[in-house]
PDB file of C-alpha atoms in Angstrom:
ATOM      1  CA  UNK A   1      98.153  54.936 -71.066  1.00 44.00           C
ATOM      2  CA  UNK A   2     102.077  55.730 -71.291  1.00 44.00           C
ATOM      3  CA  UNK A   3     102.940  59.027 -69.341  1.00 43.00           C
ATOM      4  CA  UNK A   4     104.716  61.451 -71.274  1.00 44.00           C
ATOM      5  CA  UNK A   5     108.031  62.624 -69.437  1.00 42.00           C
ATOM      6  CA  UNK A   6     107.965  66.114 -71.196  1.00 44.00           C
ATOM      7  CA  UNK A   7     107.982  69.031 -68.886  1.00 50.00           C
ATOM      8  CA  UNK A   8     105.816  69.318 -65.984  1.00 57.00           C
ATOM      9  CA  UNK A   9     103.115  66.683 -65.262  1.00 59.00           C
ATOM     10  CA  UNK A  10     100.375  69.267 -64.848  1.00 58.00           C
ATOM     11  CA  UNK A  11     101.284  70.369 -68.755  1.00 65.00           C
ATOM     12  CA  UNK A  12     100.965  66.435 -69.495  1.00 75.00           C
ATOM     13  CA  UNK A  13      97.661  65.920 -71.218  1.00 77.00           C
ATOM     14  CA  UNK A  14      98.293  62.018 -70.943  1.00 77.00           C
ATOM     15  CA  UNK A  15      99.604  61.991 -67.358  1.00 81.00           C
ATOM     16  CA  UNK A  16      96.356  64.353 -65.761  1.00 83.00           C
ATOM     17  CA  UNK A  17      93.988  61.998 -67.388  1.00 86.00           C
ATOM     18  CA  UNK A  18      95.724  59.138 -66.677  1.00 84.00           C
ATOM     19  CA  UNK A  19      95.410  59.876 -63.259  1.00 86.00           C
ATOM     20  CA  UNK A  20      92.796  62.310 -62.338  1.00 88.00           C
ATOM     21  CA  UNK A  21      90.233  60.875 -65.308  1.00 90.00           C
ATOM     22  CA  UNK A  22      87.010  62.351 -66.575  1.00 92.00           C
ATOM     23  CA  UNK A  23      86.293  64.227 -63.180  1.00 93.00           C
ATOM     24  CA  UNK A  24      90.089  65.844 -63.316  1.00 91.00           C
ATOM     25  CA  UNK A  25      89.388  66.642 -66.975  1.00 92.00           C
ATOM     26  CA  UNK A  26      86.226  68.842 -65.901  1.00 94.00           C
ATOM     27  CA  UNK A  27      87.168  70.154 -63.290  1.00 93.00           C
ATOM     28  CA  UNK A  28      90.664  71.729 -64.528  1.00 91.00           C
ATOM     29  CA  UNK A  29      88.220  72.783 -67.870  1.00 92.00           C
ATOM     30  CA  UNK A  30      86.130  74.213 -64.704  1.00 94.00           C
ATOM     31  CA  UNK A  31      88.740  76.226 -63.273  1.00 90.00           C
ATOM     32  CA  UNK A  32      90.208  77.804 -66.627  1.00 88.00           C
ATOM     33  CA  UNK A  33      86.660  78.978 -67.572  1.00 86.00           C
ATOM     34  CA  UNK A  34      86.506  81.274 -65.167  1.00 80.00           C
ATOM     35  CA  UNK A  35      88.261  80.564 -62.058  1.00 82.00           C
ATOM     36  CA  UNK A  36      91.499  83.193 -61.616  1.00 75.00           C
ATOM     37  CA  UNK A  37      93.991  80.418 -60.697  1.00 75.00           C
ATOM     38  CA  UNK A  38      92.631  78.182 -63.580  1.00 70.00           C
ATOM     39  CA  UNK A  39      94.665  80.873 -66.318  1.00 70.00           C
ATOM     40  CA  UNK A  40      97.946  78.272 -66.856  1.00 73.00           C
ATOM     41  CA  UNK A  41      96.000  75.275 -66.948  1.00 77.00           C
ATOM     42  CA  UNK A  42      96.099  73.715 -70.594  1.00 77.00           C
ATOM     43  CA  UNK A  43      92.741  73.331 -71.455  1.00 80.00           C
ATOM     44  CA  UNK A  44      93.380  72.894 -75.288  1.00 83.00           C
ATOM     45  CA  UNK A  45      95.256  70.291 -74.909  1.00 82.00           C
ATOM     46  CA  UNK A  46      93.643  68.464 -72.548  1.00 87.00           C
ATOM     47  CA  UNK A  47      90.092  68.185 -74.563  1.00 91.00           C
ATOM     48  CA  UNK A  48      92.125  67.518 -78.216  1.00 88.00           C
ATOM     49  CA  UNK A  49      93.702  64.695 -76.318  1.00 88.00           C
ATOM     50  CA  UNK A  50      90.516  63.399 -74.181  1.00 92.00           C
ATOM     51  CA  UNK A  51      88.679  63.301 -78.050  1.00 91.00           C
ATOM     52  CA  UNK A  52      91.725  61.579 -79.255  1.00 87.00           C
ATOM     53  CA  UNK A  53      91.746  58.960 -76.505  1.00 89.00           C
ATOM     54  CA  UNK A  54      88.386  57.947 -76.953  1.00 91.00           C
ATOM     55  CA  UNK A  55      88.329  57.767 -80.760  1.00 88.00           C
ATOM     56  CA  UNK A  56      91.711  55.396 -80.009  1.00 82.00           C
ATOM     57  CA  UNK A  57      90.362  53.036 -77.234  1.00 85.00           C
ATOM     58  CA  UNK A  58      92.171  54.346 -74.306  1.00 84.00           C
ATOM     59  CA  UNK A  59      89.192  56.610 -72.722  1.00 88.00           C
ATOM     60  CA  UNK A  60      86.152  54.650 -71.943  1.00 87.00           C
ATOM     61  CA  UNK A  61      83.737  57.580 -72.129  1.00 91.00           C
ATOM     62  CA  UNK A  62      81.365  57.753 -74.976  1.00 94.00           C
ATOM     63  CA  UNK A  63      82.120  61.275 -77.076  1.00 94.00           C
ATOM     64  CA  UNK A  64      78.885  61.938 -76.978  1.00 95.00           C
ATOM     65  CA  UNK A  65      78.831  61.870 -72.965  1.00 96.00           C
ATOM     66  CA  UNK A  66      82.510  63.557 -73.043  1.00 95.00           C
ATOM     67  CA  UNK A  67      81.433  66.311 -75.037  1.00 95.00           C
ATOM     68  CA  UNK A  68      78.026  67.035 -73.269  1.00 96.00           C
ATOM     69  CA  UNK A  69      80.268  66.667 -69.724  1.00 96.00           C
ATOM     70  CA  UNK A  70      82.890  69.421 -71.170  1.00 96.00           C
ATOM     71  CA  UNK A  71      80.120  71.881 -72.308  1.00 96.00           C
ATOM     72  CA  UNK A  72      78.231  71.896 -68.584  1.00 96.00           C
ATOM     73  CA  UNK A  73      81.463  72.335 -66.917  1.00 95.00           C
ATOM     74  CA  UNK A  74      83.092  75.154 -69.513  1.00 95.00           C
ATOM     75  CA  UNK A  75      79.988  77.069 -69.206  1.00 96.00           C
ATOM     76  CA  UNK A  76      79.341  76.576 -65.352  1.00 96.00           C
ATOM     77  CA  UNK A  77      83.385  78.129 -65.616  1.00 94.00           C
ATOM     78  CA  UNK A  78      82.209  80.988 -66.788  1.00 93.00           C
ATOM     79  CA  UNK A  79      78.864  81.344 -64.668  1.00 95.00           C
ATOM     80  CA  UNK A  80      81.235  81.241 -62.210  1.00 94.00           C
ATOM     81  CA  UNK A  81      83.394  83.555 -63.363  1.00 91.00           C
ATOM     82  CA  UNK A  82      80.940  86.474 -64.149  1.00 91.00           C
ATOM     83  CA  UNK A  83      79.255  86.239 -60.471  1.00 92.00           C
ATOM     84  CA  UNK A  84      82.708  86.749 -59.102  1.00 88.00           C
ATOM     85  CA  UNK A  85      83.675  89.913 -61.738  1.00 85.00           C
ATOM     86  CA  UNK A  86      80.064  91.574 -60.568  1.00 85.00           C
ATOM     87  CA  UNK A  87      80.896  91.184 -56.819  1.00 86.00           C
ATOM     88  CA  UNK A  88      84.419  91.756 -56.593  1.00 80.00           C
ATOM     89  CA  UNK A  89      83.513  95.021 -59.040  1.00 70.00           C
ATOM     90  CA  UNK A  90      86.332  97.472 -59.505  1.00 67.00           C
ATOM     91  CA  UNK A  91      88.686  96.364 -56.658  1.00 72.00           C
ATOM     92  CA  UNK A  92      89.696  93.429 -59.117  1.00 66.00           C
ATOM     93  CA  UNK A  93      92.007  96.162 -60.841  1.00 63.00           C
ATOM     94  CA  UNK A  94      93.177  97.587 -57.862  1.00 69.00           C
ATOM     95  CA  UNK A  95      94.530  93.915 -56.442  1.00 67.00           C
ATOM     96  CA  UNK A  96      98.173  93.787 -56.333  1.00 68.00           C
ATOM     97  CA  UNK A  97     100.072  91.316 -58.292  1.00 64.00           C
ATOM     98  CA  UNK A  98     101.207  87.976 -57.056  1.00 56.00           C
ATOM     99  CA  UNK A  99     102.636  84.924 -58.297  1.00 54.00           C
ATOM    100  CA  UNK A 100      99.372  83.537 -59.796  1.00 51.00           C
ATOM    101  CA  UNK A 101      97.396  87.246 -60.502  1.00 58.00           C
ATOM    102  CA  UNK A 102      99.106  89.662 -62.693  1.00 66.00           C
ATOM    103  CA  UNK A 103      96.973  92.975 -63.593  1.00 69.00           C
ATOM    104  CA  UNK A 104      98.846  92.670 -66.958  1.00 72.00           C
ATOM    105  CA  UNK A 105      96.298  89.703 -67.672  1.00 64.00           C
ATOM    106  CA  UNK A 106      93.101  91.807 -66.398  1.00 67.00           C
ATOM    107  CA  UNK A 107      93.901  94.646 -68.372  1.00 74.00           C
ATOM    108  CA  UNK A 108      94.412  92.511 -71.763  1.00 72.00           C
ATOM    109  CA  UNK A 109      90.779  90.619 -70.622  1.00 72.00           C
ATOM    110  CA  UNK A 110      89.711  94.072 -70.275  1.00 74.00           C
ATOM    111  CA  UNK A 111      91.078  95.139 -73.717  1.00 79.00           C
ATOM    112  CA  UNK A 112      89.225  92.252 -75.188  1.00 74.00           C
ATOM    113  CA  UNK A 113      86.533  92.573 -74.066  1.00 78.00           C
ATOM    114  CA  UNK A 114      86.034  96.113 -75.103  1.00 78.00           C
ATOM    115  CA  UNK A 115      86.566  95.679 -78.741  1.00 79.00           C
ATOM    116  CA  UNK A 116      84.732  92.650 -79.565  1.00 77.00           C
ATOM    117  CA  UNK A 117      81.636  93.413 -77.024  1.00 78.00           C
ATOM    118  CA  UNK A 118      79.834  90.351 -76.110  1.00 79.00           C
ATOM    119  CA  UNK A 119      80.655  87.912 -78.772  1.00 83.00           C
ATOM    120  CA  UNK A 120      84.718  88.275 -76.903  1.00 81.00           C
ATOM    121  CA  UNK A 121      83.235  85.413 -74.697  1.00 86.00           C
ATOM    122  CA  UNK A 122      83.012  83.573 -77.955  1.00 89.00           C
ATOM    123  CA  UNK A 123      86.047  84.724 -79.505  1.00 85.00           C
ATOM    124  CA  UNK A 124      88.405  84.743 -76.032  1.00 83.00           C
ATOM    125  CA  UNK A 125      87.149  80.941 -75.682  1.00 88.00           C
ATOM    126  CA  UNK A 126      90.012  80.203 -78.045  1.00 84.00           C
ATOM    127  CA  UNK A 127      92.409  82.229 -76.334  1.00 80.00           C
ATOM    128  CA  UNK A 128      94.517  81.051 -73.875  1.00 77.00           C
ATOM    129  CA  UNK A 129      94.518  83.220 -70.093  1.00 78.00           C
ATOM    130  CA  UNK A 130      91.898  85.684 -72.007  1.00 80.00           C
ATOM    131  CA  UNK A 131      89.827  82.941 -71.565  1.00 84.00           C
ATOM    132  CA  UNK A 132      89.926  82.925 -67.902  1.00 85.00           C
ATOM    133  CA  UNK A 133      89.505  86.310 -67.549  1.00 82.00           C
ATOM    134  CA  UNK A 134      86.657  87.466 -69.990  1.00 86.00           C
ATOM    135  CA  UNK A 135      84.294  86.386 -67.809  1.00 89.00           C
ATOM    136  CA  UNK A 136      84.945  88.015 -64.645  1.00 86.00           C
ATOM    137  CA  UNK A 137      85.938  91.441 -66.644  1.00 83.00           C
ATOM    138  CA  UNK A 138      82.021  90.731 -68.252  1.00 86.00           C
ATOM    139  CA  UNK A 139      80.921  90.776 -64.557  1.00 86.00           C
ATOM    140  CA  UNK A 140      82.585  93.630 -63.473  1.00 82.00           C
ATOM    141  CA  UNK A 141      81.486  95.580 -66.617  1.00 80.00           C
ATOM    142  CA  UNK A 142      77.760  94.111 -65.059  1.00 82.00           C
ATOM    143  CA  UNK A 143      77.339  93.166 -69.102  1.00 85.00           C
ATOM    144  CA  UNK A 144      73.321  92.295 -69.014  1.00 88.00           C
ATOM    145  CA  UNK A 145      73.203  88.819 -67.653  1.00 91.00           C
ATOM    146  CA  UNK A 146      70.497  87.315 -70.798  1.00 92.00           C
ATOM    147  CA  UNK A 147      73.275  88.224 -73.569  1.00 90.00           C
ATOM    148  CA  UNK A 148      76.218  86.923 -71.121  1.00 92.00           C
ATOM    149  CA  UNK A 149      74.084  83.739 -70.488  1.00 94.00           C
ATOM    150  CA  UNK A 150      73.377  82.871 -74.634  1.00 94.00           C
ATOM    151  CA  UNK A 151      77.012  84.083 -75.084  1.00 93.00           C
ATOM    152  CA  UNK A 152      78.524  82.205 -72.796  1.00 94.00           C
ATOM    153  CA  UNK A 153      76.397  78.582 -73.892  1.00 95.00           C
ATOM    154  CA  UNK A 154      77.753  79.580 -77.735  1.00 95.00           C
ATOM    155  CA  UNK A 155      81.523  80.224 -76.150  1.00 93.00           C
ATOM    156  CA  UNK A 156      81.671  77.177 -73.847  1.00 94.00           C
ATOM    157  CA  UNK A 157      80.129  74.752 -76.514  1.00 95.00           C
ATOM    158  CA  UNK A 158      81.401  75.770 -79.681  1.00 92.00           C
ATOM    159  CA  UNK A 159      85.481  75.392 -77.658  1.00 93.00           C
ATOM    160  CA  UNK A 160      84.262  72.219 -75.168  1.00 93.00           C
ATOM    161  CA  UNK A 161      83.009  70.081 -78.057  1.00 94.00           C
ATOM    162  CA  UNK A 162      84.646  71.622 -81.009  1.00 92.00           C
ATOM    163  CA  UNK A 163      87.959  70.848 -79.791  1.00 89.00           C
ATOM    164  CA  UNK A 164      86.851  67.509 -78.169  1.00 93.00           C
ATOM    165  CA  UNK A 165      85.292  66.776 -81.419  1.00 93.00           C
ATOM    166  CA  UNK A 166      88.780  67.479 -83.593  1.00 89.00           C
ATOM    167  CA  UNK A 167      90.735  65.069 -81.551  1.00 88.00           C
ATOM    168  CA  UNK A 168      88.656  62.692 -81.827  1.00 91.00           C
ATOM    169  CA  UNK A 169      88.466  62.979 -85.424  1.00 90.00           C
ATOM    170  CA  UNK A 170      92.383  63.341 -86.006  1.00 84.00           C
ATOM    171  CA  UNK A 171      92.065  60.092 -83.994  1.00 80.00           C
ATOM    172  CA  UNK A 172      90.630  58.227 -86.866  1.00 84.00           C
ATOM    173  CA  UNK A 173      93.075  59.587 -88.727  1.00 82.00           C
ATOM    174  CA  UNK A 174      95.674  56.134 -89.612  1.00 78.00           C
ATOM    175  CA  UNK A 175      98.959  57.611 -89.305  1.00 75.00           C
ATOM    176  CA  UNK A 176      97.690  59.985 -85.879  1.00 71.00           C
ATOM    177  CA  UNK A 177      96.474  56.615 -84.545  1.00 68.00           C
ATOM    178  CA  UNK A 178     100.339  54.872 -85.459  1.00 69.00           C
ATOM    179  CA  UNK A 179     102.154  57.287 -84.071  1.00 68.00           C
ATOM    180  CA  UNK A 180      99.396  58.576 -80.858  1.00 65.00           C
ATOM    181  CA  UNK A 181     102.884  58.996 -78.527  1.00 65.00           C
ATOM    182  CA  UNK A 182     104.382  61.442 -81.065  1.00 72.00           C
ATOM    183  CA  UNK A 183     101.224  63.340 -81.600  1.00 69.00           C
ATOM    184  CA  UNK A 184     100.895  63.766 -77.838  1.00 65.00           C
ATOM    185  CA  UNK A 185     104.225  64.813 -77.053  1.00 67.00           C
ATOM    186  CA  UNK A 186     103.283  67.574 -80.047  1.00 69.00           C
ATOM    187  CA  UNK A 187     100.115  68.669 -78.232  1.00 63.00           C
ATOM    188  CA  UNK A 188     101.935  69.117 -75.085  1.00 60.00           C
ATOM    189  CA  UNK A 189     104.915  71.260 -77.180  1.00 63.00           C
ATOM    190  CA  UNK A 190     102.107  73.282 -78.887  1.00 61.00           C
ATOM    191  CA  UNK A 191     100.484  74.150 -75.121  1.00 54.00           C
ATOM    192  CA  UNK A 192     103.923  75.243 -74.033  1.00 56.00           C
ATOM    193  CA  UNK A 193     104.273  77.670 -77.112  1.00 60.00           C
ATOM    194  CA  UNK A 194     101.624  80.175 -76.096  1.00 58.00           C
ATOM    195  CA  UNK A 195     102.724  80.268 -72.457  1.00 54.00           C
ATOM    196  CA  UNK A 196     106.433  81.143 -73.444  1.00 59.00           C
ATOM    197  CA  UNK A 197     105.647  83.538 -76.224  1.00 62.00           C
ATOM    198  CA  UNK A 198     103.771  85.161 -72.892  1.00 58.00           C
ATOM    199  CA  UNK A 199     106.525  85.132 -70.660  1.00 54.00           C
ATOM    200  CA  UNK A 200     109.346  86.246 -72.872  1.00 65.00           C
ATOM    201  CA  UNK A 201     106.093  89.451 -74.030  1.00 67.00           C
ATOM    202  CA  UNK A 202     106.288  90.181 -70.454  1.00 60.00           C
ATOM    203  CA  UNK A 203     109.951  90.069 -69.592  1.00 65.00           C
ATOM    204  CA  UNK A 204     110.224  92.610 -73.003  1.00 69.00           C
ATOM    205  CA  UNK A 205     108.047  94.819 -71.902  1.00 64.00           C
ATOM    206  CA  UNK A 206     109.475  94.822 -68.524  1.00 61.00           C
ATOM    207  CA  UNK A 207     112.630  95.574 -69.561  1.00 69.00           C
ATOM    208  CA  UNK A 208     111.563  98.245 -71.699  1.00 68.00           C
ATOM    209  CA  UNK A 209     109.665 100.027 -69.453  1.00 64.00           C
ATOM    210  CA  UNK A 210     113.011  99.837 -66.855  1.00 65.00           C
ATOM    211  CA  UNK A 211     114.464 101.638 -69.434  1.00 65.00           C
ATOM    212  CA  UNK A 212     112.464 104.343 -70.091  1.00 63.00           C
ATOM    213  CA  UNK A 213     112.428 104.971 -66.211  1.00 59.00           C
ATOM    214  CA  UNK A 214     116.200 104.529 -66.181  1.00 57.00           C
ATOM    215  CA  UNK A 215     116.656 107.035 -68.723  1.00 59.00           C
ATOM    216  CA  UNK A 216     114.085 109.909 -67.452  1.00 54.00           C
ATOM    217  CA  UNK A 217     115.333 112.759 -65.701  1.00 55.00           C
ATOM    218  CA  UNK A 218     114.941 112.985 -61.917  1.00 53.00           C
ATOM    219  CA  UNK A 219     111.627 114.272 -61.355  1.00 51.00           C
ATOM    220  CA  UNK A 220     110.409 113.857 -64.572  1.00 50.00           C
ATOM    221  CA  UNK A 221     109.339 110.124 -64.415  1.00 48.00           C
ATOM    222  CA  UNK A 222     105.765 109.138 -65.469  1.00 44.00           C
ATOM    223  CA  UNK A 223     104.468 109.334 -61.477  1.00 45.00           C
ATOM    224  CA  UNK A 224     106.294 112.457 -60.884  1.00 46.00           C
ATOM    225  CA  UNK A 225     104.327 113.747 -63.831  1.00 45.00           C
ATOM    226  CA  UNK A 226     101.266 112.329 -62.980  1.00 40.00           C
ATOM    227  CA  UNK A 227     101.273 114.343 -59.701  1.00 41.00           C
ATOM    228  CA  UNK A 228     102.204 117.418 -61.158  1.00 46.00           C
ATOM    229  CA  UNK A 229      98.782 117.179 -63.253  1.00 40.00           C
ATOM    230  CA  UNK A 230      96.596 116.337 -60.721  1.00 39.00           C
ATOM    231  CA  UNK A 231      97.677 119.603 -58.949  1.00 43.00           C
ATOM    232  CA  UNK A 232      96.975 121.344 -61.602  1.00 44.00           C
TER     233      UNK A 232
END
């Protein structure tokens, strides 16, 4: 396989299977289901491009094997992931941020998660860092385990194998299979999208809210107010 030199080798579907193989492919698919430093790994791309390997000749695995592989470890993710969110409970939203945990990605889990009820593990499956965190949020909610456990086996097979499956059918495809360098180098562009569209949210919001506390009058700042009304 030719390594794409596009951004960062861990955003490299081509490179991380290239190297780490099968067992790197489930375990990073692993991590992302439900493991909180898993959020920025690309998961999307990395099963589109493990289907489309295979369907080309450059992945030895059978599908079928690949796509029964990525289901056990997407759902064991998330098995994962809940046991954590029930023991950790509350004090997950009370940890301070760091460079790889931001409570801006808890609260947005927790947002999900509260509109779409149980089928979010379904739905946030699809989503990328929501994913990682809709789990654990399920846990600490203590969501009852039988509807997490048939939710989470829809979630992690319907995203392991459906997306598995649609690279390896764009594979057969005679133009993707021609041109297999340019459509990875796409794949790795469209994982980058989502992940900047993030970043630049965040730094908007951040500068926005320095505004507003820029602009309020001394001692009339959202804390200042929120101690006046707990006195009260």
């Amino acid at each position: 396989m030719t390594t794409l030199a596009l951004g960062p080798s861990w955003m490299d579907p081509d490179y991380l299977i290239s190297t780490f193989g099968v067992a790197g492919l489930l375990a990073i698919v692993f991590a992302e289901s439900g493991l909180l430093i898993g959020f920025f790994l690309p998961g999307d791309s990395l099963l589109f491009t493990s289907g489309l390997l295979v369907t080309t000749g450059k992945l030895g695995t059978p599908l079928w094997l690949l796509c029964v592989l990525v289901a056990v470890a997407a759902v064991a993710g998330d098995q994962v992931g809940y046991l954590f969110g029930r023991k950790v409970g509350p004090s997950l939203f009370r940890r301070p941020d760091s460079k790889l945990f931001k409570q801006e990605n808890v609260e947005k889990a927790h947002e999900f998660f509260e509109k779409y009820g149980p089928k979010s593990l379904v739905l946030a499956r699809f989503v990328p860092i929501v994913r990682t965190f809709t789990p654990i949020i399920a846990g600490v909610s203590r969501m009852n385990y039988r509807s997490f456990v048939i939710f989470n086996l829809i979630g992690g097979t319907l995203w392991g194998v459906g997306v598995t499956l649609l690279g390896a059918g764009l594979g057969k495809i005679a133009f993707v299979n021609a041109h297999i360098e340019l459509i990875l180098v796409a794949v790795v562009l469209v994982s980058v999208v989502p992940i900047a569209i993030e970043y630049l949210r965040s730094r908007g919001k951040a500068n926005r809210e320095g505004v507003r506390g820029a602009d309020a009058p001394e001692g009339r700042g959202p804390a200042t107010q929120r101690r006046r009304h707990a006195k009260r």
